[in-house]
């Protein structure tokens, strides 16, 4: 439920996530879609339509955290922070004061990293509107500019800020906690140069953002590749 | 000991909220303390049932078999006159900013607050 209008802001992000999913053998969805397909999909909870919503998926994700370096490249946590403002949506602060902005500000302070340092982004994308809001709250797009940046290719594999190159929750799939863990798995593959045909030019510094509840609980993390 | 007030969650036609004796804040979810200032002296009160629509979403896909007969139905966030925000049902043509008043209807076998435009 939201006072913003996703029909104006976000079908493009679903099309982008689907395009990314087509390049991942493990993705749930294998067919390309258009903005017209998103707009023509059946209504679920207006203004959200079926293709604005992540699927209900079976699946899983796994990663191993080791103290010792396992290869030529390692990944270091530069800084991490969280914010929890509410649980039920009736207790949420104003849309302009959500926890993502608090978490990212704290993570920047803890790490000394600026958004302009980030080369790869992994952002929770349960619904098209969630992704648009988080991109703007995190500073990956200006207020009201997320849709234009998606359309311009900014978040594509070859764009300035590759985003969820596995297809995200929206198209790779959302199997609960494992769905969000897949963002981290993909980030690690990108950062260590093992993403195969999805490999981006430079994923030396990544931003992960997770969101739980109803925009309730937020965690922002900066990861850095070390040699 | 005074009698406990009843509300729609137990089948009574009423909306209850808590008011903080220390800071005056109103909260909808019942707690043994004030979520704003932590004071333990929250008082249960009955709401007027009037408010302003903050958000709406028309639900077109039933979440459960029991709710299938109701679709499409509108889910609202209402900012009440008393100062707390609540989720509720309401007329399908309500819009953000509408002044509304609560009645009560049966939804999937339970009594729920149902808002209509205030005349
Ligand atoms: Zn208080």
Short mmCIF file of N, CA and C and ligand atoms in Angstrom, two decimals, chain B residues 20-25 34-39, ligand 1:
data_model
loop_
_atom_site.label_atom_id
_atom_site.label_comp_id
_atom_site.label_asym_id
_atom_site.label_seq_id
_atom_site.Cartn_x
_atom_site.Cartn_y
_atom_site.Cartn_z
N UNK B 20 -1.43 8.20 26.05
CA UNK B 20 -0.38 8.24 27.06
C UNK B 20 -0.64 9.34 28.08
N UNK B 21 -0.63 8.95 29.37
CA UNK B 21 -0.86 9.92 30.43
C UNK B 21 0.29 10.90 30.60
N UNK B 22 1.48 10.52 30.12
CA UNK B 22 2.66 11.37 30.30
C UNK B 22 2.85 12.34 29.13
N UNK B 23 2.84 11.82 27.89
CA UNK B 23 3.16 12.69 26.75
C UNK B 23 1.96 12.97 25.86
N UNK B 24 0.85 12.25 26.10
CA UNK B 24 -0.36 12.55 25.35
C UNK B 24 -0.48 11.86 24.01
N UNK B 25 0.55 11.11 23.60
CA UNK B 25 0.49 10.45 22.30
C UNK B 25 -0.57 9.35 22.26
N UNK B 34 3.90 3.36 26.65
CA UNK B 34 3.78 4.28 25.52
C UNK B 34 4.96 4.05 24.57
N UNK B 35 4.67 3.80 23.29
CA UNK B 35 5.73 3.53 22.32
C UNK B 35 6.55 4.78 22.03
N UNK B 36 6.01 5.96 22.35
CA UNK B 36 6.74 7.20 22.09
C UNK B 36 7.70 7.55 23.22
N UNK B 37 7.22 7.48 24.48
CA UNK B 37 8.06 7.96 25.59
C UNK B 37 8.37 6.88 26.62
N UNK B 38 7.72 5.72 26.51
CA UNK B 38 8.03 4.63 27.43
C UNK B 38 7.26 4.64 28.74
N UNK B 39 6.45 5.67 28.95
CA UNK B 39 5.71 5.75 30.21
C UNK B 39 4.74 4.58 30.34
ZN1 LIG C 1 4.08 8.83 26.09
#
